[in-house]
PDB file of C-alpha atoms in Angstrom:
ATOM      1  CA  MET A 141      84.256 100.358 113.758  1.00 80.00           C
ATOM      2  CA  LYS A 142      87.044 102.444 112.780  1.00 89.00           C
ATOM      3  CA  LEU A 143      89.105 102.387 109.588  1.00 94.00           C
ATOM      4  CA  PRO A 144      92.801 101.213 109.937  1.00 93.00           C
ATOM      5  CA  ASP A 145      95.752 103.365 109.383  1.00 96.00           C
ATOM      6  CA  PHE A 146      96.675 103.851 105.858  1.00 96.00           C
ATOM      7  CA  ASP A 147      98.328 106.438 103.855  1.00 97.00           C
ATOM      8  CA  TYR A 148      96.399 108.685 101.006  1.00 97.00           C
ATOM      9  CA  ARG A 149      97.388 109.318  97.340  1.00 97.00           C
ATOM     10  CA  LYS A 150      96.244 111.375  94.852  1.00 97.00           C
ATOM     11  CA  PRO A 151      97.943 111.443  91.808  1.00 98.00           C
ATOM     12  CA  VAL A 152      97.274 113.995  89.118  1.00 97.00           C
ATOM     13  CA  SER A 153      97.245 111.495  85.934  1.00 98.00           C
ATOM     14  CA  LEU A 154      96.090 107.955  85.071  1.00 98.00           C
ATOM     15  CA  THR A 155     100.136 107.191  84.322  1.00 97.00           C
ATOM     16  CA  GLU A 156     100.921 108.179  87.955  1.00 98.00           C
ATOM     17  CA  ALA A 157      98.264 106.464  89.438  1.00 98.00           C
ATOM     18  CA  CYS A 158      99.314 103.123  87.916  1.00 98.00           C
ATOM     19  CA  GLU A 159     102.963 104.033  89.099  1.00 98.00           C
ATOM     20  CA  MET A 160     101.702 104.147  92.499  1.00 98.00           C
ATOM     21  CA  LEU A 161      99.646 101.023  92.083  1.00 98.00           C
ATOM     22  CA  SER A 162     102.701  99.164  91.230  1.00 97.00           C
ATOM     23  CA  SER A 163     105.469 100.685  93.204  1.00 95.00           C
ATOM     24  CA  GLU A 164     103.725 101.176  96.163  1.00 90.00           C
ATOM     25  CA  GLU A 165     103.238  97.797  98.474  1.00 86.00           C
ATOM     26  CA  ASP A 166      99.727  96.740  99.457  1.00 93.00           C
ATOM     27  CA  ALA A 167      98.147  99.831  97.515  1.00 97.00           C
ATOM     28  CA  ARG A 168      94.230  99.816  96.308  1.00 98.00           C
ATOM     29  CA  PRO A 169      92.827 102.326  94.073  1.00 98.00           C
ATOM     30  CA  ILE A 170      89.611 104.425  95.589  1.00 98.00           C
ATOM     31  CA  ALA A 171      86.975 106.318  94.013  1.00 98.00           C
ATOM     32  CA  GLY A 172      83.722 106.129  95.591  1.00 97.00           C
ATOM     33  CA  GLY A 173      84.776 103.811  98.184  1.00 97.00           C
ATOM     34  CA  THR A 174      81.277 102.126  98.750  1.00 96.00           C
ATOM     35  CA  ASP A 175      82.746  98.617  98.717  1.00 96.00           C
ATOM     36  CA  LEU A 176      86.214  99.194  99.910  1.00 97.00           C
ATOM     37  CA  ILE A 177      85.480 101.255 102.965  1.00 97.00           C
ATOM     38  CA  PRO A 178      83.046  98.997 104.853  1.00 95.00           C
ATOM     39  CA  ALA A 179      85.316  96.218 104.058  1.00 96.00           C
ATOM     40  CA  MET A 180      88.207  98.130 105.193  1.00 97.00           C
ATOM     41  CA  LYS A 181      86.112  98.825 108.828  1.00 95.00           C
ATOM     42  CA  TYR A 182      85.230  95.106 109.030  1.00 95.00           C
ATOM     43  CA  GLY A 183      89.041  94.682 108.988  1.00 94.00           C
ATOM     44  CA  LEU A 184      88.588  92.362 105.559  1.00 96.00           C
ATOM     45  CA  LYS A 185      90.715  94.691 103.778  1.00 96.00           C
ATOM     46  CA  LYS A 186      94.068  96.865 105.331  1.00 95.00           C
ATOM     47  CA  PRO A 187      95.586  98.537 102.606  1.00 97.00           C
ATOM     48  CA  ARG A 188      98.761 100.267 103.577  1.00 97.00           C
ATOM     49  CA  VAL A 189      97.991 102.929 100.673  1.00 98.00           C
ATOM     50  CA  LEU A 190      94.882 104.229  99.359  1.00 98.00           C
ATOM     51  CA  VAL A 191      95.319 105.885  95.800  1.00 98.00           C
ATOM     52  CA  ASP A 192      92.507 108.518  94.925  1.00 98.00           C
ATOM     53  CA  ILE A 193      91.023 107.898  91.288  1.00 98.00           C
ATOM     54  CA  SER A 194      87.863 109.480  91.758  1.00 98.00           C
ATOM     55  CA  CYS A 195      88.891 113.313  89.863  1.00 96.00           C
ATOM     56  CA  LEU A 196      91.300 111.794  86.827  1.00 98.00           C
ATOM     57  CA  PRO A 197      90.122 113.287  84.097  1.00 97.00           C
ATOM     58  CA  ALA A 198      91.088 110.265  82.358  1.00 97.00           C
ATOM     59  CA  LEU A 199      88.366 108.155  84.118  1.00 98.00           C
ATOM     60  CA  ARG A 200      85.377 110.810  84.139  1.00 98.00           C
ATOM     61  CA  GLU A 201      84.367 111.044  80.626  1.00 97.00           C
ATOM     62  CA  ILE A 202      81.333 109.632  78.739  1.00 98.00           C
ATOM     63  CA  THR A 203      81.941 109.879  75.144  1.00 97.00           C
ATOM     64  CA  LEU A 204      79.442 108.843  72.237  1.00 95.00           C
ATOM     65  CA  THR A 205      80.577 107.874  68.647  1.00 91.00           C
ATOM     66  CA  GLU A 206      79.581 106.320  65.776  1.00 89.00           C
ATOM     67  CA  LYS A 207      81.866 103.218  67.333  1.00 88.00           C
ATOM     68  CA  GLY A 208      79.967 103.286  70.520  1.00 96.00           C
ATOM     69  CA  LEU A 209      79.422 104.437  74.129  1.00 98.00           C
ATOM     70  CA  THR A 210      82.670 104.864  76.260  1.00 98.00           C
ATOM     71  CA  ILE A 211      82.510 105.464  79.832  1.00 99.00           C
ATOM     72  CA  GLY A 212      85.037 106.100  82.334  1.00 99.00           C
ATOM     73  CA  ALA A 213      85.511 103.936  85.078  1.00 99.00           C
ATOM     74  CA  ALA A 214      85.372 106.660  87.676  1.00 99.00           C
ATOM     75  CA  VAL A 215      81.871 107.784  86.448  1.00 99.00           C
ATOM     76  CA  THR A 216      79.537 107.421  88.922  1.00 99.00           C
ATOM     77  CA  LEU A 217      76.530 105.064  88.323  1.00 98.00           C
ATOM     78  CA  ARG A 218      74.026 108.055  89.317  1.00 98.00           C
ATOM     79  CA  GLU A 219      75.823 109.765  86.364  1.00 98.00           C
ATOM     80  CA  ILE A 220      75.040 107.134  84.030  1.00 98.00           C
ATOM     81  CA  VAL A 221      71.219 106.761  84.934  1.00 98.00           C
ATOM     82  CA  LYS A 222      70.961 110.603  84.426  1.00 97.00           C
ATOM     83  CA  SER A 223      72.683 110.553  80.773  1.00 96.00           C
ATOM     84  CA  GLY A 224      70.529 107.752  79.706  1.00 93.00           C
ATOM     85  CA  HIS A 225      72.598 106.925  76.796  1.00 95.00           C
ATOM     86  CA  ASN A 226      71.832 102.966  76.956  1.00 96.00           C
ATOM     87  CA  PRO A 227      68.587 101.798  78.381  1.00 96.00           C
ATOM     88  CA  LEU A 228      69.721  98.672  79.657  1.00 98.00           C
ATOM     89  CA  LEU A 229      72.899  99.925  81.577  1.00 98.00           C
ATOM     90  CA  THR A 230      70.653 102.791  82.837  1.00 98.00           C
ATOM     91  CA  GLN A 231      67.820 100.070  84.227  1.00 98.00           C
ATOM     92  CA  ALA A 232      71.179  98.126  85.967  1.00 98.00           C
ATOM     93  CA  CYS A 233      72.727 101.119  87.400  1.00 98.00           C
ATOM     94  CA  ALA A 234      69.660 102.459  88.702  1.00 97.00           C
ATOM     95  CA  ALA A 235      69.016  98.995  90.433  1.00 96.00           C
ATOM     96  CA  VAL A 236      72.199  99.491  92.434  1.00 96.00           C
ATOM     97  CA  GLY A 237      71.634  99.761  96.345  1.00 92.00           C
ATOM     98  CA  SER A 238      70.160 103.180  97.046  1.00 92.00           C
ATOM     99  CA  THR A 239      70.258 106.628  95.229  1.00 93.00           C
ATOM    100  CA  GLN A 240      72.963 107.522  97.794  1.00 94.00           C
ATOM    101  CA  LEU A 241      74.952 104.676  97.146  1.00 95.00           C
ATOM    102  CA  GLN A 242      74.659 105.237  93.046  1.00 96.00           C
ATOM    103  CA  ALA A 243      75.677 108.885  93.804  1.00 97.00           C
ATOM    104  CA  MET A 244      79.361 107.543  95.666  1.00 97.00           C
ATOM    105  CA  GLY A 245      79.604 104.121  93.599  1.00 98.00           C
ATOM    106  CA  THR A 246      81.534 103.965  90.077  1.00 98.00           C
ATOM    107  CA  LEU A 247      81.259 102.001  86.976  1.00 99.00           C
ATOM    108  CA  GLY A 248      84.807 100.670  87.282  1.00 98.00           C
ATOM    109  CA  GLY A 249      84.491 100.130  91.120  1.00 98.00           C
ATOM    110  CA  ASN A 250      80.805  98.201  90.754  1.00 98.00           C
ATOM    111  CA  LEU A 251      82.689  95.686  88.358  1.00 99.00           C
ATOM    112  CA  CYS A 252      85.707  95.350  90.451  1.00 98.00           C
ATOM    113  CA  GLN A 253      83.774  94.440  94.027  1.00 98.00           C
ATOM    114  CA  ASP A 254      84.769  91.893  95.858  1.00 98.00           C
ATOM    115  CA  THR A 255      83.100  88.549  96.180  1.00 98.00           C
ATOM    116  CA  CYS A 256      80.674  88.123  99.245  1.00 97.00           C
ATOM    117  CA  CYS A 257      79.832  85.493 101.510  1.00 97.00           C
ATOM    118  CA  LEU A 258      77.619  84.919 104.690  1.00 95.00           C
ATOM    119  CA  TYR A 259      80.570  83.143 106.097  1.00 96.00           C
ATOM    120  CA  TYR A 260      83.094  86.099 105.310  1.00 96.00           C
ATOM    121  CA  ASN A 261      81.284  89.273 105.143  1.00 95.00           C
ATOM    122  CA  LEU A 262      81.145  89.727 109.150  1.00 94.00           C
ATOM    123  CA  PRO A 263      82.101  91.915 111.887  1.00 92.00           C
ATOM    124  CA  PRO A 264      85.292  90.969 113.557  1.00 92.00           C
ATOM    125  CA  MET A 265      83.927  90.050 116.530  1.00 91.00           C
ATOM    126  CA  THR A 266      81.436  87.420 114.949  1.00 92.00           C
ATOM    127  CA  ARG A 267      84.351  86.685 112.754  1.00 92.00           C
ATOM    128  CA  GLN A 268      86.666  85.159 115.397  1.00 90.00           C
ATOM    129  CA  ALA A 269      84.067  82.239 116.036  1.00 92.00           C
ATOM    130  CA  LEU A 270      84.441  80.643 112.597  1.00 93.00           C
ATOM    131  CA  ARG A 271      87.844  78.775 111.504  1.00 93.00           C
ATOM    132  CA  PRO A 272      89.419  80.939 108.657  1.00 95.00           C
ATOM    133  CA  CYS A 273      88.184  80.035 105.327  1.00 95.00           C
ATOM    134  CA  PHE A 274      89.703  79.987 101.940  1.00 96.00           C
ATOM    135  CA  LYS A 275      88.999  83.587 101.120  1.00 96.00           C
ATOM    136  CA  ARG A 276      90.473  84.682 104.451  1.00 95.00           C
ATOM    137  CA  GLY A 277      93.724  82.916 103.878  1.00 94.00           C
ATOM    138  CA  GLY A 278      92.497  79.333 105.569  1.00 95.00           C
ATOM    139  CA  ASP A 279      92.025  76.000 104.492  1.00 93.00           C
ATOM    140  CA  THR A 280      88.342  75.425 104.790  1.00 93.00           C
ATOM    141  CA  CYS A 281      85.227  76.344 103.250  1.00 94.00           C
ATOM    142  CA  HIS A 282      81.886  76.609 105.418  1.00 94.00           C
ATOM    143  CA  VAL A 283      79.335  76.471 102.934  1.00 94.00           C
ATOM    144  CA  THR A 284      80.717  73.069 101.441  1.00 90.00           C
ATOM    145  CA  LYS A 285      82.964  71.949 104.614  1.00 80.00           C
ATOM    146  CA  SER A 286      84.228  69.519 102.540  1.00 84.00           C
ATOM    147  CA  GLY A 287      84.739  71.913  99.501  1.00 84.00           C
ATOM    148  CA  LYS A 288      88.360  72.457  97.826  1.00 92.00           C
ATOM    149  CA  VAL A 289      87.741  76.065  96.688  1.00 95.00           C
ATOM    150  CA  CYS A 290      85.924  79.655  97.947  1.00 96.00           C
ATOM    151  CA  LEU A 291      82.737  79.671  96.616  1.00 97.00           C
ATOM    152  CA  ALA A 292      82.123  83.290  97.471  1.00 98.00           C
ATOM    153  CA  THR A 293      79.673  84.703  95.090  1.00 98.00           C
ATOM    154  CA  TYR A 294      79.967  87.664  92.597  1.00 98.00           C
ATOM    155  CA  ALA A 295      76.814  89.747  93.323  1.00 98.00           C
ATOM    156  CA  GLY A 296      77.376  93.042  90.920  1.00 97.00           C
ATOM    157  CA  ASP A 297      74.321  94.197  88.976  1.00 98.00           C
ATOM    158  CA  VAL A 298      76.117  96.041  86.432  1.00 99.00           C
ATOM    159  CA  ALA A 299      78.214  93.608  84.921  1.00 99.00           C
ATOM    160  CA  PRO A 300      75.660  91.189  83.599  1.00 99.00           C
ATOM    161  CA  ALA A 301      73.947  94.000  81.539  1.00 99.00           C
ATOM    162  CA  LEU A 302      77.493  94.909  80.069  1.00 99.00           C
ATOM    163  CA  LEU A 303      78.092  91.470  79.347  1.00 99.00           C
ATOM    164  CA  ALA A 304      74.592  91.150  77.611  1.00 98.00           C
ATOM    165  CA  LEU A 305      75.580  94.557  75.701  1.00 98.00           C
ATOM    166  CA  GLY A 306      78.929  92.745  74.363  1.00 98.00           C
ATOM    167  CA  ALA A 307      81.040  95.383  76.343  1.00 98.00           C
ATOM    168  CA  GLU A 308      85.227  95.846  76.241  1.00 98.00           C
ATOM    169  CA  VAL A 309      86.780  96.592  79.348  1.00 99.00           C
ATOM    170  CA  THR A 310      90.076  98.975  78.760  1.00 99.00           C
ATOM    171  CA  ILE A 311      92.640  98.318  81.654  1.00 99.00           C
ATOM    172  CA  ALA A 312      95.369 100.681  82.225  1.00 98.00           C
ATOM    173  CA  SER A 313      99.221  99.916  83.364  1.00 98.00           C
ATOM    174  CA  PRO A 314     102.359 101.803  84.118  1.00 96.00           C
ATOM    175  CA  VAL A 315     103.437 100.886  80.532  1.00 95.00           C
ATOM    176  CA  ARG A 316     100.758 100.256  78.243  1.00 96.00           C
ATOM    177  CA  GLU A 317      96.835 100.015  78.038  1.00 97.00           C
ATOM    178  CA  ARG A 318      95.068  97.145  76.345  1.00 97.00           C
ATOM    179  CA  THR A 319      91.420  96.164  76.136  1.00 98.00           C
ATOM    180  CA  ILE A 320      89.909  92.840  75.980  1.00 98.00           C
ATOM    181  CA  PRO A 321      86.051  91.429  76.287  1.00 99.00           C
ATOM    182  CA  LEU A 322      84.556  92.365  79.659  1.00 99.00           C
ATOM    183  CA  GLY A 323      84.032  88.260  80.514  1.00 98.00           C
ATOM    184  CA  GLU A 324      87.988  87.966  80.830  1.00 99.00           C
ATOM    185  CA  LEU A 325      88.330  90.750  83.671  1.00 99.00           C
ATOM    186  CA  PHE A 326      86.525  88.239  86.013  1.00 99.00           C
ATOM    187  CA  SER A 327      88.908  85.270  87.060  1.00 98.00           C
ATOM    188  CA  GLY A 328      86.053  82.810  88.475  1.00 98.00           C
ATOM    189  CA  LYS A 329      88.130  83.054  91.639  1.00 97.00           C
ATOM    190  CA  GLY A 330      86.374  83.540  95.235  1.00 97.00           C
ATOM    191  CA  GLU A 331      89.480  84.861  96.693  1.00 97.00           C
ATOM    192  CA  THR A 332      90.433  87.279  93.754  1.00 97.00           C
ATOM    193  CA  PRO A 333      87.517  87.681  91.606  1.00 98.00           C
ATOM    194  CA  GLN A 334      89.301  90.274  88.945  1.00 98.00           C
ATOM    195  CA  THR A 335      92.243  89.169  86.486  1.00 98.00           C
ATOM    196  CA  LEU A 336      93.905  92.393  86.923  1.00 98.00           C
ATOM    197  CA  ASN A 337      97.599  92.478  87.464  1.00 96.00           C
ATOM    198  CA  ARG A 338      99.663  94.746  90.140  1.00 96.00           C
ATOM    199  CA  GLY A 339      99.602  98.386  88.982  1.00 97.00           C
ATOM    200  CA  GLU A 340      96.662  97.742  86.587  1.00 98.00           C
ATOM    201  CA  LEU A 341      93.245  99.501  86.833  1.00 97.00           C
ATOM    202  CA  VAL A 342      90.062  99.943  84.613  1.00 99.00           C
ATOM    203  CA  LYS A 343      90.187 102.880  82.714  1.00 99.00           C
ATOM    204  CA  GLU A 344      86.927 102.629  80.525  1.00 98.00           C
ATOM    205  CA  ILE A 345      84.142 100.511  79.335  1.00 99.00           C
ATOM    206  CA  THR A 346      82.938 100.494  75.812  1.00 98.00           C
ATOM    207  CA  ILE A 347      79.615  99.245  74.218  1.00 98.00           C
ATOM    208  CA  PRO A 348      79.393  98.762  70.439  1.00 96.00           C
ATOM    209  CA  SER A 349      76.871 100.636  68.733  1.00 92.00           C
ATOM    210  CA  LYS A 350      74.295  98.441  67.643  1.00 89.00           C
ATOM    211  CA  LYS A 351      70.564  98.834  67.655  1.00 88.00           C
ATOM    212  CA  SER A 352      69.287  96.663  70.579  1.00 92.00           C
ATOM    213  CA  PHE A 353      66.599  96.042  73.366  1.00 95.00           C
ATOM    214  CA  GLY A 354      67.018  94.407  76.722  1.00 97.00           C
ATOM    215  CA  SER A 355      65.721  94.216  80.361  1.00 98.00           C
ATOM    216  CA  TYR A 356      67.465  93.964  83.806  1.00 98.00           C
ATOM    217  CA  LEU A 357      65.529  91.942  86.409  1.00 98.00           C
ATOM    218  CA  LYS A 358      67.141  91.224  90.102  1.00 97.00           C
ATOM    219  CA  LEU A 359      65.742  88.998  92.624  1.00 97.00           C
ATOM    220  CA  ARG A 360      66.046  90.425  96.345  1.00 95.00           C
ATOM    221  CA  VAL A 361      64.610  90.045  99.863  1.00 91.00           C
ATOM    222  CA  ARG A 362      64.087  94.112  99.995  1.00 87.00           C
ATOM    223  CA  LYS A 363      63.120  96.202  97.080  1.00 82.00           C
ATOM    224  CA  SER A 364      66.255  98.953  97.933  1.00 78.00           C
ATOM    225  CA  ILE A 365      69.508  98.496  99.098  1.00 84.00           C
ATOM    226  CA  ASP A 366      70.114  94.689  98.799  1.00 91.00           C
ATOM    227  CA  TYR A 367      72.793  92.913  96.452  1.00 94.00           C
ATOM    228  CA  PRO A 368      71.009  90.684  94.124  1.00 96.00           C
ATOM    229  CA  LEU A 369      70.176  87.336  95.182  1.00 97.00           C
ATOM    230  CA  LEU A 370      69.645  86.803  91.177  1.00 98.00           C
ATOM    231  CA  GLY A 371      70.317  89.264  88.548  1.00 98.00           C
ATOM    232  CA  VAL A 372      69.539  88.489  84.754  1.00 99.00           C
ATOM    233  CA  ALA A 373      69.972  90.611  82.010  1.00 99.00           C
ATOM    234  CA  VAL A 374      68.568  90.042  78.598  1.00 98.00           C
ATOM    235  CA  ASN A 375      69.630  91.882  75.396  1.00 97.00           C
ATOM    236  CA  LEU A 376      68.019  91.660  72.013  1.00 95.00           C
ATOM    237  CA  PHE A 377      69.772  92.551  68.461  1.00 92.00           C
ATOM    238  CA  PRO A 378      67.632  92.484  65.759  1.00 87.00           C
ATOM    239  CA  ASN A 379      69.081  90.893  62.520  1.00 81.00           C
ATOM    240  CA  GLY A 380      66.586  91.655  59.658  1.00 74.00           C
ATOM    241  CA  GLU A 381      65.678  88.415  57.653  1.00 71.00           C
ATOM    242  CA  LYS A 382      68.454  86.707  60.070  1.00 74.00           C
ATOM    243  CA  GLY A 383      66.008  86.915  62.735  1.00 79.00           C
ATOM    244  CA  VAL A 384      67.428  87.977  66.208  1.00 87.00           C
ATOM    245  CA  SER A 385      70.503  87.664  68.160  1.00 92.00           C
ATOM    246  CA  ILE A 386      69.723  87.106  71.807  1.00 95.00           C
ATOM    247  CA  THR A 387      72.507  87.408  74.599  1.00 97.00           C
ATOM    248  CA  VAL A 388      71.644  86.787  78.469  1.00 98.00           C
ATOM    249  CA  GLY A 389      73.666  87.676  81.650  1.00 99.00           C
ATOM    250  CA  LEU A 390      73.537  86.396  84.880  1.00 99.00           C
ATOM    251  CA  THR A 391      74.940  87.552  88.015  1.00 99.00           C
ATOM    252  CA  ALA A 392      74.983  85.954  91.946  1.00 98.00           C
ATOM    253  CA  VAL A 393      74.742  82.343  90.873  1.00 98.00           C
ATOM    254  CA  GLU A 394      78.393  81.932  90.292  1.00 98.00           C
ATOM    255  CA  ARG A 395      81.831  83.083  91.312  1.00 98.00           C
ATOM    256  CA  LYS A 396      81.763  85.124  88.741  1.00 98.00           C
ATOM    257  CA  PRO A 397      79.047  86.916  86.112  1.00 99.00           C
ATOM    258  CA  LEU A 398      78.062  84.696  83.554  1.00 99.00           C
ATOM    259  CA  SER A 399      76.790  84.803  79.902  1.00 98.00           C
ATOM    260  CA  PHE A 400      75.759  83.113  76.753  1.00 98.00           C
ATOM    261  CA  THR A 401      74.239  83.782  73.340  1.00 96.00           C
ATOM    262  CA  LEU A 402      71.427  81.892  71.521  1.00 95.00           C
ATOM    263  CA  PRO A 403      73.076  79.502  69.079  1.00 93.00           C
ATOM    264  CA  PRO A 404      72.846  80.657  65.183  1.00 88.00           C
ATOM    265  CA  ASP A 405      70.412  77.876  64.544  1.00 87.00           C
ATOM    266  CA  LEU A 406      67.913  79.126  66.622  1.00 89.00           C
ATOM    267  CA  SER A 407      68.170  82.853  65.775  1.00 84.00           C
ATOM    268  CA  GLU A 408      65.771  82.500  62.752  1.00 80.00           C
ATOM    269  CA  GLU A 409      63.322  80.649  64.756  1.00 80.00           C
ATOM    270  CA  LYS A 410      59.929  82.871  64.416  1.00 76.00           C
ATOM    271  CA  ARG A 411      58.065  81.147  67.433  1.00 85.00           C
ATOM    272  CA  ILE A 412      59.535  83.293  70.540  1.00 88.00           C
ATOM    273  CA  GLU A 413      58.530  80.398  72.972  1.00 90.00           C
ATOM    274  CA  VAL A 414      61.232  77.936  71.372  1.00 92.00           C
ATOM    275  CA  TRP A 415      64.236  80.123  71.744  1.00 91.00           C
ATOM    276  CA  MET A 416      62.846  81.419  74.998  1.00 94.00           C
ATOM    277  CA  THR A 417      62.456  78.092  76.730  1.00 95.00           C
ATOM    278  CA  TYR A 418      66.048  77.139  75.538  1.00 96.00           C
ATOM    279  CA  LEU A 419      67.718  80.583  76.581  1.00 97.00           C
ATOM    280  CA  ALA A 420      65.813  79.758  80.223  1.00 98.00           C
ATOM    281  CA  ASP A 421      67.125  75.988  80.301  1.00 98.00           C
ATOM    282  CA  GLU A 422      70.348  77.127  79.403  1.00 98.00           C
ATOM    283  CA  ALA A 423      70.651  79.441  82.218  1.00 98.00           C
ATOM    284  CA  TYR A 424      69.412  77.033  84.460  1.00 99.00           C
ATOM    285  CA  LYS A 425      72.145  74.630  83.589  1.00 98.00           C
ATOM    286  CA  ARG A 426      75.001  77.658  84.198  1.00 98.00           C
ATOM    287  CA  ALA A 427      73.200  78.819  87.511  1.00 98.00           C
ATOM    288  CA  HIS A 428      75.197  76.975  90.529  1.00 97.00           C
ATOM    289  CA  PRO A 429      73.767  79.468  93.540  1.00 97.00           C
ATOM    290  CA  VAL A 430      75.042  78.315  97.108  1.00 96.00           C
ATOM    291  CA  ALA A 431      74.003  78.518 101.106  1.00 96.00           C
ATOM    292  CA  ASN A 432      76.271  81.573 101.400  1.00 95.00           C
ATOM    293  CA  THR A 433      73.760  84.359 101.889  1.00 93.00           C
ATOM    294  CA  SER A 434      70.537  85.289 103.532  1.00 89.00           C
ATOM    295  CA  GLY A 435      67.356  85.180 102.242  1.00 90.00           C
ATOM    296  CA  TYR A 436      66.185  82.493  99.675  1.00 95.00           C
ATOM    297  CA  SER A 437      67.637  79.176  99.361  1.00 96.00           C
ATOM    298  CA  PRO A 438      69.815  78.134  96.420  1.00 97.00           C
ATOM    299  CA  GLN A 439      66.956  75.947  95.289  1.00 97.00           C
ATOM    300  CA  TYR A 440      64.645  78.357  94.918  1.00 98.00           C
ATOM    301  CA  ARG A 441      67.000  80.691  93.513  1.00 98.00           C
ATOM    302  CA  ARG A 442      67.753  78.371  90.678  1.00 98.00           C
ATOM    303  CA  GLU A 443      64.375  77.679  89.951  1.00 98.00           C
ATOM    304  CA  MET A 444      63.950  81.618  89.585  1.00 98.00           C
ATOM    305  CA  VAL A 445      66.288  81.984  87.035  1.00 98.00           C
ATOM    306  CA  LYS A 446      64.364  80.415  84.246  1.00 98.00           C
ATOM    307  CA  VAL A 447      61.265  82.782  85.573  1.00 98.00           C
ATOM    308  CA  TYR A 448      63.108  85.866  85.435  1.00 98.00           C
ATOM    309  CA  VAL A 449      64.945  85.037  82.276  1.00 98.00           C
ATOM    310  CA  LYS A 450      61.631  84.224  80.416  1.00 97.00           C
ATOM    311  CA  ARG A 451      60.261  87.766  81.994  1.00 97.00           C
ATOM    312  CA  ALA A 452      63.426  89.770  81.201  1.00 98.00           C
ATOM    313  CA  ILE A 453      62.738  88.437  77.319  1.00 96.00           C
ATOM    314  CA  GLU A 454      59.179  89.949  77.425  1.00 95.00           C
ATOM    315  CA  GLU A 455      60.322  92.673  78.933  1.00 95.00           C
ATOM    316  CA  ALA A 456      62.978  93.318  76.255  1.00 95.00           C
ATOM    317  CA  LEU A 457      60.349  92.685  73.278  1.00 93.00           C
ATOM    318  CA  LYS A 458      57.853  95.082  74.706  1.00 92.00           C
ATOM    319  CA  LYS A 459      60.510  97.678  74.187  1.00 88.00           C
ATOM    320  CA  SER A 460      61.404  96.403  70.791  1.00 82.00           C
ATOM    321  CA  ASP A 461      59.933  98.281  67.666  1.00 63.00           C
ATOM    322  CA  GLU A 462      60.369  95.091  65.365  1.00 51.00           C
ATOM    323  CA  LYS A 463      56.866  93.825  64.403  1.00 41.00           C
ATOM    324  CA  ASN A 464      58.308  90.678  63.262  1.00 49.00           C
ATOM    325  CA  LEU A 465      59.168  89.868  66.534  1.00 53.00           C
ATOM    326  CA  LEU A 466      56.205  90.910  68.332  1.00 45.00           C
ATOM    327  CA  ASP A 467      53.912  89.417  65.496  1.00 48.00           C
ATOM    328  CA  SER A 468      55.515  85.954  65.868  1.00 43.00           C
ATOM    329  CA  LYS A 469      54.699  85.925  69.465  1.00 42.00           C
TER     330      LYS A 469
END
């Protein structure tokens, strides 16, 4: 399959890149291109202009300060793995696709990847046999038939880990920069999964400087290449005598990545099985996988949410040197 025709732009600064994205009609940023290029070959995306941001210095830095860890949007996943600054993020990045994809794919690109659906991500000839769905500009959903919204699923590996870490995202535009909690980057809409406006792009991600222990687990048919059919990230923040704060991140079970935190009234609970059961049950309630992917059934994937949350907590505890947590188990 051939790529459609497009114009290529290579800005020399972040401001110029944002101005190009704002002024050019139907322009898209590109760095690694591991998500965008296949979509263009399939005819799912047809940008008229590609703005290359892969070499912009402002997007290529990894900075560790007292406030936290800041990673530029154009830093590759492989570079993050090699840096090893944050074990949970490293684990999530290492779970993405293959080594080759990690070497090309970037942090910003992974966060801003498109939602996916078995009835949408099809070659052109196969797609012609189906009535256009909501994501293709049509008026139907092939997953539920009677559905009124697009149910395409967000299935990125990195987002749940960053949500569990309490990360913030800085968004650049031609006139200003703004920093928001990472969760606000995602719209929850299958057609347009991110909340970015025209001319905006992700500049960097910042992870707060807090001592924590985490784990990321991924359910998939094959142990390499595959997108997650379920992804669970768990991060534990020891709070001394106040117990422990735990945040869970989920992916591939909704139209956007999800996260939630252990309630304060359970933070001081010394019996690990109590808050482990609560978090597993809460994740189960929030997860709503649908039949829009190949592999395991939605029912199986939802049941495995509880299993993977408990496993991820157990792995995080093993990494913890907080004896009060381990001794209370």
